[in-house]
Short mmCIF file of C-alpha atoms and ligand atoms in Angstrom, two decimals:
data_model
loop_
_atom_site.label_atom_id
_atom_site.label_comp_id
_atom_site.label_asym_id
_atom_site.label_seq_id
_atom_site.Cartn_x
_atom_site.Cartn_y
_atom_site.Cartn_z
CA MET O 4 -8.83 25.89 0.98
CA ILE O 5 -9.93 23.52 4.08
CA PHE O 6 -6.78 21.30 3.87
CA GLU O 7 -3.33 21.36 3.02
CA GLN O 8 -2.87 18.18 0.49
CA SER O 9 -0.46 15.88 1.84
CA TRP O 10 0.79 12.47 1.39
CA ARG O 11 2.76 9.94 3.59
CA TRP O 12 6.18 9.05 2.66
CA TYR O 13 8.14 6.46 4.16
CA GLY O 14 11.53 7.84 3.06
CA PRO O 15 14.04 6.83 0.40
CA GLN O 16 13.31 3.30 0.64
CA ASP O 17 9.56 3.66 0.09
CA PRO O 18 8.37 2.28 -3.18
CA VAL O 19 6.25 5.18 -3.84
CA PRO O 20 8.60 8.07 -5.03
CA LEU O 21 8.61 11.71 -4.39
CA SER O 22 7.51 12.07 -8.24
CA THR O 23 4.53 10.31 -7.59
CA ILE O 24 3.51 12.53 -4.66
CA LYS O 25 4.09 15.50 -6.97
CA GLN O 26 1.95 14.02 -9.64
CA ALA O 27 -0.84 13.35 -7.19
CA GLY O 28 -0.92 17.01 -6.50
CA ALA O 29 0.12 16.90 -2.77
CA HIS O 30 2.58 19.53 -1.54
CA GLY O 31 2.84 18.51 2.03
CA VAL O 32 4.96 15.36 2.82
CA VAL O 33 4.36 13.63 5.98
CA THR O 34 7.26 11.75 7.01
CA SER O 35 9.55 10.40 9.85
CA LEU O 36 13.22 9.31 10.24
CA HIS O 37 12.40 5.55 10.41
CA HIS O 38 16.08 4.47 10.56
CA ILE O 39 16.40 6.20 14.03
CA PRO O 40 15.70 3.53 16.87
CA VAL O 41 12.66 4.55 18.84
CA GLY O 42 13.66 6.47 21.93
CA GLU O 43 16.87 8.01 20.51
CA GLU O 44 17.25 11.77 19.83
CA TRP O 45 16.76 13.09 16.21
CA PRO O 46 19.81 15.06 15.62
CA VAL O 47 19.51 18.17 13.53
CA ALA O 48 21.87 16.85 10.75
CA ALA O 49 19.71 13.94 10.14
CA ILE O 50 16.59 16.17 9.79
CA LYS O 51 18.26 18.45 7.49
CA LYS O 52 19.39 15.39 5.46
CA HIS O 53 15.89 14.30 5.19
CA ILE O 54 14.68 17.87 4.11
CA GLY O 55 17.57 17.69 1.47
CA LEU O 56 16.06 14.67 -0.05
CA LEU O 57 12.64 16.79 -0.56
CA ASP O 58 14.59 19.90 -1.69
CA GLN O 59 16.31 17.84 -4.52
CA SER O 60 13.05 16.97 -5.92
CA ASN O 61 12.27 20.63 -5.80
CA GLU O 62 13.85 21.78 -9.18
CA ASP O 63 10.62 22.95 -10.63
CA LEU O 64 10.10 25.46 -8.02
CA SER O 65 6.21 26.09 -8.83
CA PHE O 66 5.53 22.96 -7.47
CA LYS O 67 7.47 22.63 -3.98
CA LEU O 68 7.43 19.42 -1.88
CA PHE O 69 7.96 20.25 2.00
CA TRP O 70 7.92 18.31 5.04
CA ASN O 71 4.84 19.58 6.97
CA VAL O 72 4.19 16.86 9.40
CA VAL O 73 6.30 14.39 11.49
CA GLU O 74 4.56 11.12 11.42
CA SER O 75 5.58 9.75 13.81
CA LEU O 76 8.02 10.62 16.57
CA PRO O 77 7.12 7.20 18.20
CA VAL O 78 7.15 7.21 22.01
CA HIS O 79 9.55 4.91 23.96
CA GLU O 80 7.75 1.86 25.68
CA HIS O 81 9.35 2.45 28.85
CA ILE O 82 7.43 6.00 28.68
CA LYS O 83 4.11 4.24 28.23
CA GLN O 84 4.81 1.61 30.77
CA GLY O 85 6.03 4.20 33.41
CA ARG O 86 9.57 2.63 34.03
CA GLU O 87 11.96 4.18 36.31
CA ASP O 88 14.11 5.39 33.40
CA ARG O 89 11.16 6.95 31.54
CA ASP O 90 12.66 10.56 32.16
CA GLN O 91 15.82 9.96 30.41
CA TYR O 92 13.64 9.10 27.23
CA ILE O 93 11.30 11.90 27.84
CA GLU O 94 14.55 14.47 27.86
CA LYS O 95 15.38 12.87 24.30
CA TYR O 96 11.90 13.36 22.79
CA ILE O 97 12.18 16.94 23.97
CA LYS O 98 15.46 17.17 22.39
CA SER O 99 14.22 15.87 19.28
CA LEU O 100 11.23 18.37 19.25
CA GLU O 101 14.02 21.05 19.90
CA ASN O 102 15.80 20.06 16.80
CA LEU O 103 12.82 19.57 14.52
CA ALA O 104 11.64 23.12 15.43
CA GLU O 105 15.05 24.53 14.59
CA CYS O 106 14.62 22.92 11.07
CA GLY O 107 11.00 24.59 11.09
CA ILE O 108 8.95 21.28 11.25
CA LYS O 109 6.30 21.95 13.82
CA THR O 110 3.59 19.58 13.61
CA ILE O 111 4.25 16.03 15.35
CA CYS O 112 1.98 13.15 15.32
CA TYR O 113 2.62 10.14 17.83
CA ASN O 114 0.63 7.56 19.38
CA PHE O 115 0.33 5.87 22.74
CA MET O 116 -0.70 2.44 22.06
CA PRO O 117 1.31 0.01 23.61
CA VAL O 118 3.63 -2.64 21.68
CA LEU O 119 1.49 -2.67 18.56
CA ASP O 120 0.30 0.34 16.31
CA TRP O 121 -2.67 -0.60 13.85
CA LEU O 122 -4.06 -4.19 13.63
CA ARG O 123 -5.70 -6.03 10.91
CA THR O 124 -6.41 -9.69 10.51
CA ASN O 125 -6.30 -9.58 6.72
CA VAL O 126 -4.06 -6.89 4.94
CA SER O 127 -5.12 -8.24 1.36
CA TYR O 128 -9.05 -8.47 1.59
CA THR O 129 -10.45 -8.78 -1.92
CA LEU O 130 -13.47 -6.57 -2.46
CA ASP O 131 -16.13 -7.09 -4.87
CA ASP O 132 -14.42 -4.83 -7.56
CA GLY O 133 -10.98 -6.98 -7.50
CA SER O 134 -9.06 -4.26 -5.37
CA LYS O 135 -7.79 -5.23 -1.96
CA ALA O 136 -8.38 -3.68 1.42
CA LEU O 137 -7.39 -3.93 5.24
CA CYS O 138 -9.81 -5.77 7.24
CA TYR O 139 -10.47 -6.47 10.78
CA ASN O 140 -12.52 -9.67 12.02
CA ALA O 141 -12.61 -10.21 15.63
CA ILE O 142 -13.21 -13.90 14.96
CA ASP O 143 -9.88 -14.21 13.21
CA LEU O 144 -8.19 -12.08 15.82
CA ALA O 145 -9.72 -14.43 18.57
CA ILE O 146 -8.28 -17.58 16.63
CA PHE O 147 -5.21 -15.90 16.49
CA ASP O 148 -5.09 -14.93 20.26
CA LEU O 149 -6.53 -18.40 21.32
CA PHE O 150 -4.87 -20.96 19.15
CA ILE O 151 -1.65 -19.30 17.90
CA LEU O 152 -0.43 -16.89 20.39
CA LYS O 153 -2.09 -19.24 23.23
CA ARG O 154 -2.43 -16.32 25.41
CA LYS O 155 -3.56 -16.86 29.11
CA GLY O 156 -7.05 -15.66 29.90
CA ALA O 157 -7.62 -14.78 25.86
CA ASP O 158 -11.07 -16.51 26.09
CA GLN O 159 -11.93 -13.77 28.72
CA SER O 160 -11.26 -11.03 26.26
CA TYR O 161 -13.98 -11.84 23.79
CA PRO O 162 -17.73 -12.22 23.73
CA PRO O 163 -18.81 -15.91 24.31
CA GLU O 164 -20.47 -15.75 20.71
CA ILE O 165 -16.87 -14.73 19.53
CA VAL O 166 -15.13 -17.38 21.20
CA GLU O 167 -17.63 -20.08 19.98
CA GLN O 168 -17.47 -18.93 16.38
CA ALA O 169 -13.66 -18.79 16.43
CA ASN O 170 -13.61 -22.47 17.93
CA SER O 171 -15.88 -23.88 15.23
CA LYS O 172 -14.14 -21.89 12.41
CA TYR O 173 -10.72 -22.85 13.60
CA LYS O 174 -11.54 -26.84 13.42
CA ASN O 175 -11.68 -26.50 9.77
CA ILE O 176 -9.74 -23.66 8.62
CA ALA O 177 -7.50 -23.79 5.70
CA ASP O 178 -3.57 -23.65 6.37
CA ASP O 179 -3.32 -20.68 3.94
CA GLU O 180 -6.12 -18.72 5.69
CA LEU O 181 -4.49 -19.25 8.96
CA GLU O 182 -1.08 -18.53 7.77
CA ASN O 183 -2.67 -15.22 6.14
CA ILE O 184 -4.10 -14.17 9.32
CA LYS O 185 -0.61 -14.94 11.47
CA ARG O 186 1.14 -12.75 8.84
CA SER O 187 -1.34 -9.78 8.80
CA LEU O 188 -1.05 -9.73 12.48
CA LEU O 189 2.72 -10.07 12.80
CA MET O 190 3.07 -7.28 10.16
CA ALA O 191 5.77 -4.77 10.42
CA LEU O 192 4.79 -1.73 12.45
CA PRO O 193 4.54 1.20 9.87
CA GLY O 194 7.99 2.09 8.42
CA ASP O 195 9.58 -1.08 10.19
CA GLN O 196 10.52 -3.84 7.78
CA LYS O 197 11.46 -6.31 10.46
CA GLY O 198 7.96 -7.41 11.66
CA PHE O 199 7.09 -9.15 14.97
CA THR O 200 7.80 -12.74 15.67
CA LEU O 201 5.50 -14.69 17.98
CA GLU O 202 8.04 -14.34 20.72
CA LYS O 203 8.86 -10.53 20.28
CA LEU O 204 4.81 -10.13 20.61
CA GLN O 205 4.53 -12.39 23.74
CA GLN O 206 7.38 -10.34 25.27
CA GLY O 207 5.88 -7.09 24.29
CA LEU O 208 2.73 -8.19 25.99
CA ALA O 209 4.57 -9.46 29.15
CA ASP O 210 5.96 -6.23 29.58
CA TYR O 211 2.58 -4.71 30.00
CA ASP O 212 1.51 -7.18 32.80
CA GLY O 213 -0.12 -5.39 35.51
CA ILE O 214 -0.44 -2.13 33.51
CA SER O 215 -4.33 -1.18 33.66
CA ALA O 216 -5.70 1.49 31.40
CA GLU O 217 -5.83 3.67 34.45
CA LYS O 218 -2.19 3.27 34.57
CA LEU O 219 -1.52 3.86 30.96
CA ARG O 220 -3.57 7.08 30.92
CA GLU O 221 -1.64 8.34 33.93
CA ASN O 222 1.59 7.56 32.03
CA LEU O 223 0.32 9.43 29.12
CA ILE O 224 -0.50 12.55 31.43
CA TYR O 225 2.73 12.35 32.97
CA PHE O 226 4.51 12.43 29.54
CA LEU O 227 2.33 15.30 28.31
CA ARG O 228 2.96 17.43 31.50
CA LYS O 229 6.79 17.35 30.75
CA VAL O 230 6.49 17.78 27.07
CA ILE O 231 3.83 19.94 26.32
CA PRO O 232 5.08 23.11 28.05
CA LYS O 233 8.46 22.78 26.15
CA ALA O 234 6.26 22.28 22.76
CA HIS O 235 4.38 25.67 23.78
CA GLU O 236 7.80 27.50 24.29
CA LEU O 237 8.72 26.13 20.85
CA GLY O 238 5.66 26.74 18.98
CA VAL O 239 5.16 22.95 18.31
CA ASN O 240 1.86 21.16 17.87
CA LEU O 241 1.83 17.65 19.12
CA ALA O 242 -1.20 15.66 17.57
CA ILE O 243 -2.06 12.33 19.15
CA HIS O 244 -3.14 9.59 16.84
CA PRO O 245 -6.29 7.59 18.20
CA ASP O 246 -5.83 4.03 18.80
CA ASP O 247 -6.80 1.38 15.85
CA PRO O 248 -8.89 -0.34 16.42
CA PRO O 249 -10.21 2.00 19.40
CA TRP O 250 -10.35 -0.77 21.87
CA PRO O 251 -8.34 -3.11 23.77
CA VAL O 252 -6.33 -5.76 21.80
CA PHE O 253 -4.66 -9.14 23.21
CA GLY O 254 -5.25 -7.81 26.69
CA LEU O 255 -3.35 -4.49 26.18
CA PRO O 256 -5.03 -1.26 27.48
CA ARG O 257 -6.08 1.42 24.98
CA VAL O 258 -6.67 4.90 26.12
CA VAL O 259 -7.26 6.99 23.22
CA GLY O 260 -10.40 5.84 21.41
CA SER O 261 -13.35 7.97 22.03
CA ALA O 262 -14.53 11.42 22.62
CA ASP O 263 -14.63 11.03 26.43
CA ASN O 264 -11.20 9.51 26.40
CA LEU O 265 -9.96 12.66 24.45
CA GLU O 266 -11.70 14.91 26.73
CA VAL O 267 -9.66 13.40 30.03
CA ILE O 268 -6.50 13.92 28.12
CA PHE O 269 -6.99 17.64 27.20
CA LYS O 270 -8.58 18.67 30.20
CA ALA O 271 -5.24 17.14 32.16
CA VAL O 272 -3.04 19.28 29.99
CA PRO O 273 -5.26 22.08 28.60
CA GLU O 274 -2.63 24.04 26.09
CA THR O 275 -3.94 23.65 22.57
CA GLU O 276 -0.32 22.18 21.66
CA ASN O 277 -1.68 18.96 23.38
CA GLY O 278 -3.54 18.23 20.29
CA LEU O 279 -4.95 15.46 18.11
CA THR O 280 -4.59 13.80 14.80
CA PHE O 281 -8.04 13.34 13.74
CA CYS O 282 -8.27 9.93 12.19
CA SER O 283 -11.79 9.40 10.59
CA GLY O 284 -10.92 5.78 10.16
CA SER O 285 -9.71 4.73 13.53
CA LEU O 286 -12.19 6.64 15.39
CA GLY O 287 -14.84 5.66 12.81
CA ALA O 288 -14.06 1.78 13.52
CA SER O 289 -16.22 2.20 16.69
CA GLN O 290 -19.79 2.97 15.74
CA LYS O 291 -20.08 4.79 18.96
CA ASN O 292 -18.03 7.63 17.98
CA ASP O 293 -19.87 10.75 16.66
CA LEU O 294 -17.32 11.82 14.07
CA VAL O 295 -18.57 15.04 13.37
CA GLY O 296 -19.32 15.61 17.14
CA ILE O 297 -15.60 15.16 17.73
CA VAL O 298 -14.43 17.73 15.08
CA ASN O 299 -16.89 20.20 16.35
CA ARG O 300 -15.70 19.45 20.03
CA PHE O 301 -11.97 19.49 19.64
CA TYR O 302 -11.36 21.32 16.47
CA GLU O 303 -8.89 24.11 18.00
CA ARG O 304 -7.00 20.99 18.86
CA ILE O 305 -6.88 19.25 15.52
CA HIS O 306 -3.51 19.90 13.95
CA PHE O 307 -3.57 17.16 11.32
CA VAL O 308 -6.20 15.02 9.61
CA HIS O 309 -6.36 11.41 8.37
CA LEU O 310 -9.59 10.83 6.25
CA ARG O 311 -10.58 7.42 5.49
CA SER O 312 -13.91 5.27 6.01
CA VAL O 313 -14.61 1.86 7.03
CA HIS O 314 -17.37 -0.32 6.08
CA HIS O 315 -19.07 -2.22 9.12
CA ASP O 316 -20.13 -5.89 8.00
CA SER O 317 -21.21 -6.45 11.38
CA ALA O 318 -20.44 -5.44 14.84
CA PHE O 319 -17.41 -7.72 14.69
CA LYS O 320 -16.00 -7.03 11.30
CA PHE O 321 -14.94 -4.08 9.15
CA TYR O 322 -13.02 -3.44 6.02
CA GLU O 323 -11.58 -0.09 4.82
CA ALA O 324 -14.12 1.27 2.18
CA ASP O 325 -13.44 3.78 -0.66
CA HIS O 326 -13.06 7.17 0.91
CA LEU O 327 -16.34 8.64 0.10
CA GLU O 328 -18.07 5.22 1.24
CA GLY O 329 -18.68 3.50 4.11
CA SER O 330 -19.69 4.79 7.36
CA ALA O 331 -17.75 8.02 8.09
CA GLY O 332 -20.26 10.22 6.09
CA MET O 333 -17.40 12.13 4.27
CA GLU O 334 -19.66 14.90 3.04
CA LYS O 335 -20.79 16.00 6.45
CA LEU O 336 -17.45 15.50 7.86
CA VAL O 337 -15.55 17.86 5.32
CA GLU O 338 -18.40 20.31 5.73
CA ALA O 339 -17.81 20.15 9.68
CA PHE O 340 -14.03 21.22 8.92
CA TYR O 341 -14.94 23.85 6.61
CA LYS O 342 -17.50 25.31 9.15
CA ASN O 343 -15.16 25.31 11.83
CA GLN O 344 -12.50 26.69 9.85
CA GLN O 345 -14.64 29.53 8.57
CA LYS O 346 -15.48 30.22 12.65
CA ASN O 347 -11.99 30.11 13.68
CA GLN O 348 -10.03 31.49 10.82
CA ARG O 349 -7.50 28.59 10.71
CA LYS O 350 -5.19 27.98 8.01
CA PRO O 351 -5.79 24.96 5.94
CA LEU O 352 -4.98 21.93 8.15
CA PRO O 353 -2.68 19.13 6.81
CA MET O 354 -4.75 16.20 5.35
CA ARG O 355 -3.65 12.93 3.71
CA PRO O 356 -5.70 10.50 2.48
CA ASP O 357 -5.50 7.66 4.80
CA HIS O 358 -4.82 4.24 3.38
CA GLY O 359 -6.03 3.17 -0.06
CA HIS O 360 -7.03 -0.07 -1.78
CA GLN O 361 -4.34 -1.87 -3.60
CA MET O 362 -5.66 -1.77 -7.34
CA LEU O 363 -4.94 -1.77 -10.82
CA ASP O 364 -1.17 -1.86 -11.56
CA ASP O 365 -0.39 -1.84 -8.00
CA LEU O 366 -1.76 -5.24 -7.46
CA ASP O 367 1.27 -6.78 -8.61
CA LYS O 368 3.66 -4.69 -6.57
CA THR O 369 4.97 -4.83 -3.19
CA THR O 370 3.90 -1.58 -0.92
CA TYR O 371 3.14 -1.23 2.66
CA PRO O 372 -0.31 -2.49 3.07
CA GLY O 373 -2.70 0.53 2.66
CA TYR O 374 0.11 2.66 1.20
CA SER O 375 0.05 1.66 -2.52
CA ALA O 376 0.07 4.88 -4.93
CA ILE O 377 -3.15 4.46 -6.84
CA GLY O 378 -5.61 3.59 -4.17
CA ARG O 379 -4.21 6.79 -2.34
CA LEU O 380 -4.43 9.13 -5.32
CA ARG O 381 -7.86 7.92 -5.98
CA GLY O 382 -8.67 8.90 -2.35
CA LEU O 383 -6.82 12.14 -2.65
CA ALA O 384 -8.54 13.16 -5.90
CA GLU O 385 -11.94 12.21 -4.61
CA LEU O 386 -11.36 14.16 -1.51
CA ARG O 387 -10.21 17.16 -3.10
CA GLY O 388 -13.26 17.10 -5.47
CA LEU O 389 -15.32 16.94 -2.35
CA GLU O 390 -13.62 19.76 -0.81
CA ARG O 391 -13.78 21.71 -3.72
CA GLY O 392 -17.47 21.20 -4.35
CA ILE O 393 -18.21 22.08 -0.58
CA ILE O 394 -16.33 25.42 -0.78
CA PHE O 395 -18.07 26.07 -4.15
CA GLY O 396 -21.51 25.47 -2.69
CA LYS O 397 -21.25 27.50 0.53
CA ARG O 398 -19.67 30.49 -1.52
CA ASN O 399 -22.50 30.43 -4.12
CA ASN O 400 -25.39 29.93 -1.70
C1 LIG T 530 -1.71 3.80 9.82
C2 LIG T 530 -1.41 5.01 10.70
C3 LIG T 530 -0.54 4.68 11.86
C4 LIG T 530 -0.18 6.14 12.36
C5 LIG T 530 0.50 5.97 13.78
C6 LIG T 530 0.90 7.30 14.25
O1 LIG T 530 -1.87 3.83 8.76
O2 LIG T 530 -2.49 6.13 10.54
O3 LIG T 530 0.24 3.85 11.86
O4 LIG T 530 0.86 6.57 11.50
O5 LIG T 530 -0.31 5.37 14.70
O6 LIG T 530 1.86 7.52 15.39
#
């Protein structure tokens, strides 16, 4: 197979339980210790306890679930900001890597996005078929930035036509639409149920005052130069997750959004343990990114794969499409993984269907936006079919 079928699990509090993952046909469980505060060491005992939860669900030994990827081992903001005490946090990060390796977990996804993770202006965007998707609209982002966050200089962050459209939409916007934009943007980070308040976000932004993209990139490379040699020794692969969306938001720099960005990061620290989580949805949000080109160029560094597609309504608005639709060109993309795998003789890469629509019975349930069961089940099933079809087609040609 091209991929090791995987599924993200938020831990015991996840409304989608391990039994669902089994029935979805995934063996690899992508998970994290969400209860440990960012920056603290992950003790061996806590890692083992989490593994124990998976083991308990493994009475049926013919179908075993196992923890294949950590998503994420988050990087403390002081490392991203290059504060004086960053080395102390880097030490703890390395300790966590050692502990994970000791427990046999060797693929680690992380990101280097300041303050926020992925960002959408509407986390319940209704599609024509009645299912719900995640949506990003720059006009709504500008409305939030200009009129709710009231960030100084916000109007300089958007093209003039966006500011103009934001101004005119805001004049007549319904209260519930405005509330929905606010709620979507202040949503919790993945796995964090507390969410943001306006004040917390404003403080987060203030902490990055004066930190340019150049500086952020330097801080990333500083981190990698300390961590990667250790990862190499441990046989651990780090896999940076691209920025989502892959451009600056609220004046915060973002430096992991394009092939050129990746090239700089990989050149600075050439070991292949300095790797990538290939996320077709995040990279594909920018129409400038050539997804197949990125797979071909960086294949040896891709340690983890997120498959998902977006549909661009305009240059300023996209929503998450069905996994095989939208702009990703999923057939060509999966074929590119197949060809590179054949050439490089690599084991199947852990792959999870990223996000899914809220649909059918899930429309009445509360789950993390993008992480309901049935939409992801549909995504995984379609991707698995595509994968098999590609392998079958190549073997019989
Ligand atoms: C969104 C995810 C991201 C990802 C982190 C990795 O659903 O793809 O939140 O987990 O950015 O650090």
